[in-house]
Structures are given as C-alpha cells and as structure tokens.
CSV table of C-alpha atoms and ligand atoms in Angstrom, one decimal:
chain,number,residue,atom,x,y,z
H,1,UNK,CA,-99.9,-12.1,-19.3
H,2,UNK,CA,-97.8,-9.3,-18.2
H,3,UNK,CA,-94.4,-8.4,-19.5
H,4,UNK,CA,-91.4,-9.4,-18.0
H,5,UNK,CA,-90.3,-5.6,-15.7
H,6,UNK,CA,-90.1,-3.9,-13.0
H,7,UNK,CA,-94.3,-3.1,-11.5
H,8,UNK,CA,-95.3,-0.4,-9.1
H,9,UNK,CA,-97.8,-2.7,-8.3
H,10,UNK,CA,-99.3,-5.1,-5.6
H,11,UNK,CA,-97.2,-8.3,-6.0
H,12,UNK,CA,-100.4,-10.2,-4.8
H,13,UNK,CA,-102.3,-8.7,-8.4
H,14,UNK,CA,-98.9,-9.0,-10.2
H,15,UNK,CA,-98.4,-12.4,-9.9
H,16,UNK,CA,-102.2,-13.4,-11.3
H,17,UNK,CA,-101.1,-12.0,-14.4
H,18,UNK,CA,-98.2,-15.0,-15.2
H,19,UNK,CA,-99.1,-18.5,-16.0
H,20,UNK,CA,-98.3,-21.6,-13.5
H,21,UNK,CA,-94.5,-22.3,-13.2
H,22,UNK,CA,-93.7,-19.5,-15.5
H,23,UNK,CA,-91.0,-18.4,-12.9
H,24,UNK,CA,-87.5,-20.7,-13.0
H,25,UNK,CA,-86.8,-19.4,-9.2
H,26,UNK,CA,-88.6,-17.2,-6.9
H,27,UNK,CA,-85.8,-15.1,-4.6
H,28,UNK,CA,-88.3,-12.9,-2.7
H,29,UNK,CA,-88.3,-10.7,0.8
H,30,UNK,CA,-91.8,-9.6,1.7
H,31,UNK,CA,-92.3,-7.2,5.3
H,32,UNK,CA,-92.8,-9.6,8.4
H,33,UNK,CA,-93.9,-6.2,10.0
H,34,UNK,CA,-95.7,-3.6,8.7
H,35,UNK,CA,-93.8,-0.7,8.6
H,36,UNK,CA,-90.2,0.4,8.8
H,37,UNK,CA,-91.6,2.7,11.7
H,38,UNK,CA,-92.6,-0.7,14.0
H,39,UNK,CA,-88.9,-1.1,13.9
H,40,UNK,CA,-87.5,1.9,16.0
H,41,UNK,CA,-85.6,3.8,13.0
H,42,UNK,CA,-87.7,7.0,13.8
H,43,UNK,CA,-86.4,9.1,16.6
H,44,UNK,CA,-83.0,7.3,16.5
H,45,UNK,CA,-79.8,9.6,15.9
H,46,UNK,CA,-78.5,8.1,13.2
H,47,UNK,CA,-80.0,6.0,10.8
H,48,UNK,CA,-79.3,3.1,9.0
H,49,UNK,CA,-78.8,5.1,6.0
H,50,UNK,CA,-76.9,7.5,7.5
H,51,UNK,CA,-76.6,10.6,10.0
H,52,UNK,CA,-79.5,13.1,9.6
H,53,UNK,CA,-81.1,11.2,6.6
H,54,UNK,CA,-84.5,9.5,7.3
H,55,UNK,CA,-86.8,7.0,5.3
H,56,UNK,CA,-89.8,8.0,4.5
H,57,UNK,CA,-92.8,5.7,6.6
H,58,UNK,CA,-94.5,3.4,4.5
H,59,UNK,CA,-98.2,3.3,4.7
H,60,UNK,CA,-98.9,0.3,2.2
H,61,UNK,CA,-96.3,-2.7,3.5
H,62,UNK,CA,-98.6,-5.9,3.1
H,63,UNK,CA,-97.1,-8.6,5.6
H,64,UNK,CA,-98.4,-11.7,3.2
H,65,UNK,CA,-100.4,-14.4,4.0
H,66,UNK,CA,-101.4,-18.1,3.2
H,67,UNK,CA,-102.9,-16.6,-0.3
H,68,UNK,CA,-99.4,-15.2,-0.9
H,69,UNK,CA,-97.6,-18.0,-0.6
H,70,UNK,CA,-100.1,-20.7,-2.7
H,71,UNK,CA,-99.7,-18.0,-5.3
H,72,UNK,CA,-95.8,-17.7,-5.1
H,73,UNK,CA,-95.8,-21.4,-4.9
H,74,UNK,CA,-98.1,-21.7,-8.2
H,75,UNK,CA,-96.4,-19.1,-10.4
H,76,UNK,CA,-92.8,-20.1,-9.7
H,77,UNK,CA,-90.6,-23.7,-9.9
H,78,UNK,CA,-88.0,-23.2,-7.1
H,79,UNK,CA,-88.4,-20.7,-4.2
H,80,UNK,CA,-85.8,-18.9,-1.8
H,81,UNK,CA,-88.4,-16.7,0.8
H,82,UNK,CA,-86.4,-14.6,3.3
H,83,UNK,CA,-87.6,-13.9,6.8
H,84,UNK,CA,-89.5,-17.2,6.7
H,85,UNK,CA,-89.0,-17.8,10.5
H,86,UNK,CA,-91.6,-15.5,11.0
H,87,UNK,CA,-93.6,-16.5,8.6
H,88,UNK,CA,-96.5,-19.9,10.1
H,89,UNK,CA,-96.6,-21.6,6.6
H,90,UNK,CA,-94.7,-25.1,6.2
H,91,UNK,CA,-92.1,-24.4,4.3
H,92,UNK,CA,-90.1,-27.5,3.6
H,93,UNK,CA,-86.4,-28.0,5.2
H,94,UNK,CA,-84.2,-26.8,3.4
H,95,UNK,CA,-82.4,-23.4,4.8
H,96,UNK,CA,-80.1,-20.3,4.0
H,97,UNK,CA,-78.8,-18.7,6.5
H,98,UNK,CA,-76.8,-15.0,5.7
H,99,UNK,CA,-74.3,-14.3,8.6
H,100,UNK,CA,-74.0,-10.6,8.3
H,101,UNK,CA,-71.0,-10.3,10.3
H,102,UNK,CA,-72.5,-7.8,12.5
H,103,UNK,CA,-70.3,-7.7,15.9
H,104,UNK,CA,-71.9,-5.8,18.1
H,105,UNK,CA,-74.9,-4.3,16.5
H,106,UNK,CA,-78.4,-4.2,17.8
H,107,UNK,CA,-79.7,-5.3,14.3
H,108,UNK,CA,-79.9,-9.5,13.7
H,109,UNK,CA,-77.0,-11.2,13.3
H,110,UNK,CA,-78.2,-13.5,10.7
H,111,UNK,CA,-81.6,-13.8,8.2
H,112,UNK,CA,-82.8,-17.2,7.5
H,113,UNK,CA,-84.3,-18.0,3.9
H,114,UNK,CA,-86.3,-20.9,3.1
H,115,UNK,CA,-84.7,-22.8,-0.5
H,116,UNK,CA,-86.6,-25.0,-2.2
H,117,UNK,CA,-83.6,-26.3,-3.3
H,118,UNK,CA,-82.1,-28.3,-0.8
H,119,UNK,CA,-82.9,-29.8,2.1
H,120,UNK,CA,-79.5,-28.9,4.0
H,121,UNK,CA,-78.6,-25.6,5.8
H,122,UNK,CA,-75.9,-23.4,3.6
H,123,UNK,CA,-74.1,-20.5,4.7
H,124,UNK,CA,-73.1,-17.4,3.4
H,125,UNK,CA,-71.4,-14.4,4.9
H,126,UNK,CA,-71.1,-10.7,4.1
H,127,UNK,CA,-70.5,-7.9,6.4
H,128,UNK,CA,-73.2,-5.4,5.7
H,129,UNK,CA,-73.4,-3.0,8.9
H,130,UNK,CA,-74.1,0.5,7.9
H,131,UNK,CA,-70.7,2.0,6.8
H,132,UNK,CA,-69.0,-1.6,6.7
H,133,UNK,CA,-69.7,-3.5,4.1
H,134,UNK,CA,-67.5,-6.3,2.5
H,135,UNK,CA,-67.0,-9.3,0.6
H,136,UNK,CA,-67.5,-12.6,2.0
H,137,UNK,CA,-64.9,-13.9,4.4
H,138,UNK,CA,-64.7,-17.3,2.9
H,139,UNK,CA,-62.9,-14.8,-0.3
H,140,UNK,CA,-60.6,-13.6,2.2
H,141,UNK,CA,-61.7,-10.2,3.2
H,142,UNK,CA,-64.3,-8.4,5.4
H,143,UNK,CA,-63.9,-5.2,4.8
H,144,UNK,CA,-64.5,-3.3,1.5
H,145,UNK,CA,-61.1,-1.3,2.3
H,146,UNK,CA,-62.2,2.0,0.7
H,147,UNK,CA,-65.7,2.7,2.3
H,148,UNK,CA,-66.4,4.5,-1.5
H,149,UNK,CA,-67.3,1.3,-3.1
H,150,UNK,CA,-69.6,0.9,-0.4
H,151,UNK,CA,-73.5,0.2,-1.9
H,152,UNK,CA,-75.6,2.8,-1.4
H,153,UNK,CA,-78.8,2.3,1.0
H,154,UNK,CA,-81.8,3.7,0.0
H,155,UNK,CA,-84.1,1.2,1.6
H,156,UNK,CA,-84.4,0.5,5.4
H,157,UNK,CA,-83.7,-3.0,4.9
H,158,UNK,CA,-82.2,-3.3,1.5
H,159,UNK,CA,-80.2,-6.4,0.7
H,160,UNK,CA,-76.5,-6.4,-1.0
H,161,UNK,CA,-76.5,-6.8,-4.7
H,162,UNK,CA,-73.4,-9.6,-3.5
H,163,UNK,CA,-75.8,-11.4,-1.9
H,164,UNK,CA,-78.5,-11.8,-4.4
H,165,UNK,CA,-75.2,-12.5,-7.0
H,166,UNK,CA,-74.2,-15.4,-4.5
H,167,UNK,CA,-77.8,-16.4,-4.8
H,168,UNK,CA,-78.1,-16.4,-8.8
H,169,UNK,CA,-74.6,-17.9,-9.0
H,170,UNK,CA,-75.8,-20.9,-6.6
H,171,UNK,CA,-79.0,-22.2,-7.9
H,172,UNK,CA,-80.5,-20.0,-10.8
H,173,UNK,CA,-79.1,-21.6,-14.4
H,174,UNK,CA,-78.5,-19.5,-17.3
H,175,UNK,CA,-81.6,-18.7,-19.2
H,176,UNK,CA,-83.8,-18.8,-16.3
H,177,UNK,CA,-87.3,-16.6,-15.3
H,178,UNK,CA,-86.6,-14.5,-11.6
H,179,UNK,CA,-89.3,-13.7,-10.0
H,180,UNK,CA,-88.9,-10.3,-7.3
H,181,UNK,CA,-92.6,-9.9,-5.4
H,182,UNK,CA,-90.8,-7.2,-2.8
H,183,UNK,CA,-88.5,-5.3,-4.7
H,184,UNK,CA,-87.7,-2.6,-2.1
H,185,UNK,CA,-84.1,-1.1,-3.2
H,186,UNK,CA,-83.6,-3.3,-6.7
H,187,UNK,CA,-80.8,-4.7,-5.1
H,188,UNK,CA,-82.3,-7.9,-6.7
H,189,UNK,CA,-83.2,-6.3,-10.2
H,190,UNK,CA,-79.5,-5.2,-10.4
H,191,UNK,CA,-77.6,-8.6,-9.8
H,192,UNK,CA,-79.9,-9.8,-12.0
H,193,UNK,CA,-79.3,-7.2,-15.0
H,194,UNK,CA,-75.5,-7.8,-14.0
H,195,UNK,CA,-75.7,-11.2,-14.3
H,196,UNK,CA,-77.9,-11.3,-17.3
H,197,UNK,CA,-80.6,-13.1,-15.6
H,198,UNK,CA,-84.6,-11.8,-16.9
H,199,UNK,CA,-86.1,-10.8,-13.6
H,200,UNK,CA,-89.7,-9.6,-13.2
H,201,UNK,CA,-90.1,-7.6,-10.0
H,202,UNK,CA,-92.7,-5.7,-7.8
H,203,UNK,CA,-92.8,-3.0,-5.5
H,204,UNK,CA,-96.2,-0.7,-4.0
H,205,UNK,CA,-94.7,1.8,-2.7
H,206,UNK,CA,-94.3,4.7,-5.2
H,207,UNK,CA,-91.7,6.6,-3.6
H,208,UNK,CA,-89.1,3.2,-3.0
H,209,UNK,CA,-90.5,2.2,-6.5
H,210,UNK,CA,-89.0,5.6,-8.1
H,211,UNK,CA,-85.7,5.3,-6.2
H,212,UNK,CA,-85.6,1.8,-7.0
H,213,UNK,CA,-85.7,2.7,-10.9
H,214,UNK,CA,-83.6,5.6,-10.6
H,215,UNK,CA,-80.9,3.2,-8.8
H,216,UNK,CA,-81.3,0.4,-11.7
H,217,UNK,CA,-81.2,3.1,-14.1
H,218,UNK,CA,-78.0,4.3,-12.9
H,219,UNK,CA,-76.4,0.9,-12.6
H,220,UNK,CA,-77.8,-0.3,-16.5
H,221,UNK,CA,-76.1,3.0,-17.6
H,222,UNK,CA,-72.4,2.4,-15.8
H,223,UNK,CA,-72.6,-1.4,-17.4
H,224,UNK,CA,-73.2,0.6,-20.7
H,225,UNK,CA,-70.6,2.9,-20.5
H,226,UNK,CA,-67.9,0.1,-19.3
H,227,UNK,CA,-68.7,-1.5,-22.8
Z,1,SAM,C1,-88.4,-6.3,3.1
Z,1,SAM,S1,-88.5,-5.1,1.8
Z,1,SAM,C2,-87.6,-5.7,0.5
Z,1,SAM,C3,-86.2,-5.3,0.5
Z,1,SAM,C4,-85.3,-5.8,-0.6
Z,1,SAM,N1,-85.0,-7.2,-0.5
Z,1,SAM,C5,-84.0,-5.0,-0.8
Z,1,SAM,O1,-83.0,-5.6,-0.9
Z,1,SAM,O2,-84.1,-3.8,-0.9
Z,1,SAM,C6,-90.2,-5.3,1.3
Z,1,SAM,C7,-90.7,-4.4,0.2
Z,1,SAM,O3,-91.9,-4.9,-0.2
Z,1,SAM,C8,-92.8,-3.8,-0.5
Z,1,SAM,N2,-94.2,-4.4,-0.5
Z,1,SAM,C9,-94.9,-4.6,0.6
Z,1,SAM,N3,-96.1,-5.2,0.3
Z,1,SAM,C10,-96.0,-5.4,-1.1
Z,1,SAM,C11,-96.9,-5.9,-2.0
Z,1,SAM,N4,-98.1,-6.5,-1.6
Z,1,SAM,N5,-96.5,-6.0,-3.3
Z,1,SAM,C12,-95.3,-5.4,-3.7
Z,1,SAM,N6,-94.5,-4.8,-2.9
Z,1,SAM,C13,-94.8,-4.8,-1.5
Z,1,SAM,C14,-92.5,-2.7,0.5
Z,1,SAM,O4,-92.9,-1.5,0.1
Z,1,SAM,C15,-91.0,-2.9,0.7
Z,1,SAM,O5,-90.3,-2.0,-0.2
C-alpha cells in the first residue's frame, strides 16, 4: 500500500496501490476534455490567471473512463465527482451544484458534482471570476473587499480552497481518509491540511504537480508561523 501524500503519478496506478474502501470520501475533478488548450485560453488576451501570463498546455490530461470510476468506486466509501454531467456512467441521484456567481462571463455559471451522499440537489455559492472572488452570499457578502486576499490561480481550472472547506465541513467527519485523483492546484490538499483532514492526492502532470507542492508548501508554512 502506498502512503497517505501527495503522488506525481497516474491516479489510475495510484489508486491500485490502497485497499477496498480505504478512502472515507472521494472529492475528485478529473478533465472532461483533454487539454486546457481545447478550451480557448490560448490566443485569448487575457487569461484566466491574469493579463500576459499563460498556462502551460498539458499533454498528459486523461479524461477517465468506466475503469476509472469502478476503481474510484472500489477504493473509496462516499464519493463527490465534479463535472459528472459529462461524464455517461450512472451515477446515482444525488447532486451539488456550485453557483459561481458569474454575471456575465463566458465561463459556466454553475459545475454540477455527483454526492453519494444524498439523494437531493444542494447549493452552494461563491463568486470566483478571475479578479472577484468572495465568500458565499448565503454569509452575507460577495465580494472579498480587498482583491489581496484574493487566492492565487495557478491552474486553468483550479477550484477555491472555500469550496472544498464547504465540502469537508458538510459530509467529511473528523478522522476521516480523502481521497484527491486530480489534484491540479492543491486547492483540495490545502483545505484539507487546514482542516486537519489526511488527504491522499494525485496529479501527472509534473509541472502543475511542482506548483501544486510549492503552493501547499507555502500554505503548511503560514499555518506554522500563525502558531
Ligand atoms: C480539472 S483539473 C483539477 C483541478 C483541481 N480541482 C483544482 O482545484 O485545481 C484535472 C487535473 O488532473 C490532472 N490529471 C489528468 N489525468 C490524470 C490522471 N490520470 N492522474 C492524475 N492526474 C491527472 C491534470 O493534469 C489536471 O491538473
């Protein structure tokens, strides 16, 4: 068996090396397409991370398959999958849906997760459009106010660290095993160390795998220095 971590490795050989239901809850976000390049960011003026900064085009995204999934399914209890509408495996019914309270924008208003752990629809909602970002509105606010606190994006489609909080708050319990198979930015790795959750995480691509562990690395050493 592996070690729990963080893996530069193919999630799809990762996941072989744990036992059947080792994983309390699987939060996972695998590609639906195969390349941040099939998705128009090249030759646009301004990026999603910003003006005149550009990510790199990955050669080795693995949009998964049926084996995927029966091997998600096998290693972990409880699943969230995001981008599962575009995924043709039957999930069951239950949905999360994250409003991103985009106005405007040409990106999706909304991504829709499978959870294994209801059969209802829930909502959450968190402004994450390039430079504005903010809490939830049900807290009161959409707007981070000073555009500082602002996460950094290093991946083309990293997640917020709030959402993945929202997440663990909701339906992981203290104690329990996460399970990462797409790691992309470690926006999931950090809520986890934040939240002191044990999270075991992939990623293939070297060069998002060394940002990703320079990012954790940067946020395990602020939480060390507010102690
Ligand atoms: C949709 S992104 C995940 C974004 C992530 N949720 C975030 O917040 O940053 C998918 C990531 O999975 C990686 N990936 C693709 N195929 C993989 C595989 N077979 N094993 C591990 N990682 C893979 C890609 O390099 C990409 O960084």
């Amino acid at each position: 068996m592996l070690k729990p971590g963080f893996y530069n490795m193919d999630c799809r050989e990762g996941m072989k090396r744990f036992p059947d239901k080792y994983f309390n809850l699987a939060i996972v976000d695998p590609p639906y397409f195969s390349g941040p390049e099939r998705r128009g960011y090249y030759g646009r003026r301004i990026s999603p991370i910003g003006v005149n900064r550009w990510y790199k085009i990955s050669a080795c995204w693995q949009v998964p398959d049926e084996e995927y999934f029966n091997e998600l399914f096998r290693v972990s209890r409880h699943q969230i999958i995001w981008g599962c509408n575009y995924y043709s495996y039957p999930f069951g019914p239950g949905r999360i849906v994250w409003d991103k309270c985009n106005g405007n924008s040409d990106f999706s208003d909304c991504e829709i997760a499978y959870c294994s752990l209801h059969d209802s629809v829930r909502l959450y909602r968190y402004m994450w459009n390039g430079m504005m970002q903010g809490k939830s509105i049900t807290e009161g606010h959409v707007q981070q106010g000073n555009k500082a606190l602002n996460e950094k994006r290093i991946h083309p489609t990293q997640k917020p660290v709030a959402l993945y909080k929202w997440l663990l708050g909701k339906y992981a319990k203290p104690g329990d095993k996460i399970l990462d198979t797409h790691v992309g930015s470690a926006s999931s790795l950090i809520a986890c160390y934040d939240l002191g959750f044990e999270c075991t995480g992939f990623e293939i691509d070297d060069h998002y795998y060394n940002l990703a562990r320079k990012r954790l690395a940067e946020e395990q050493a602020q939480v060390r220095m507010k102690l």
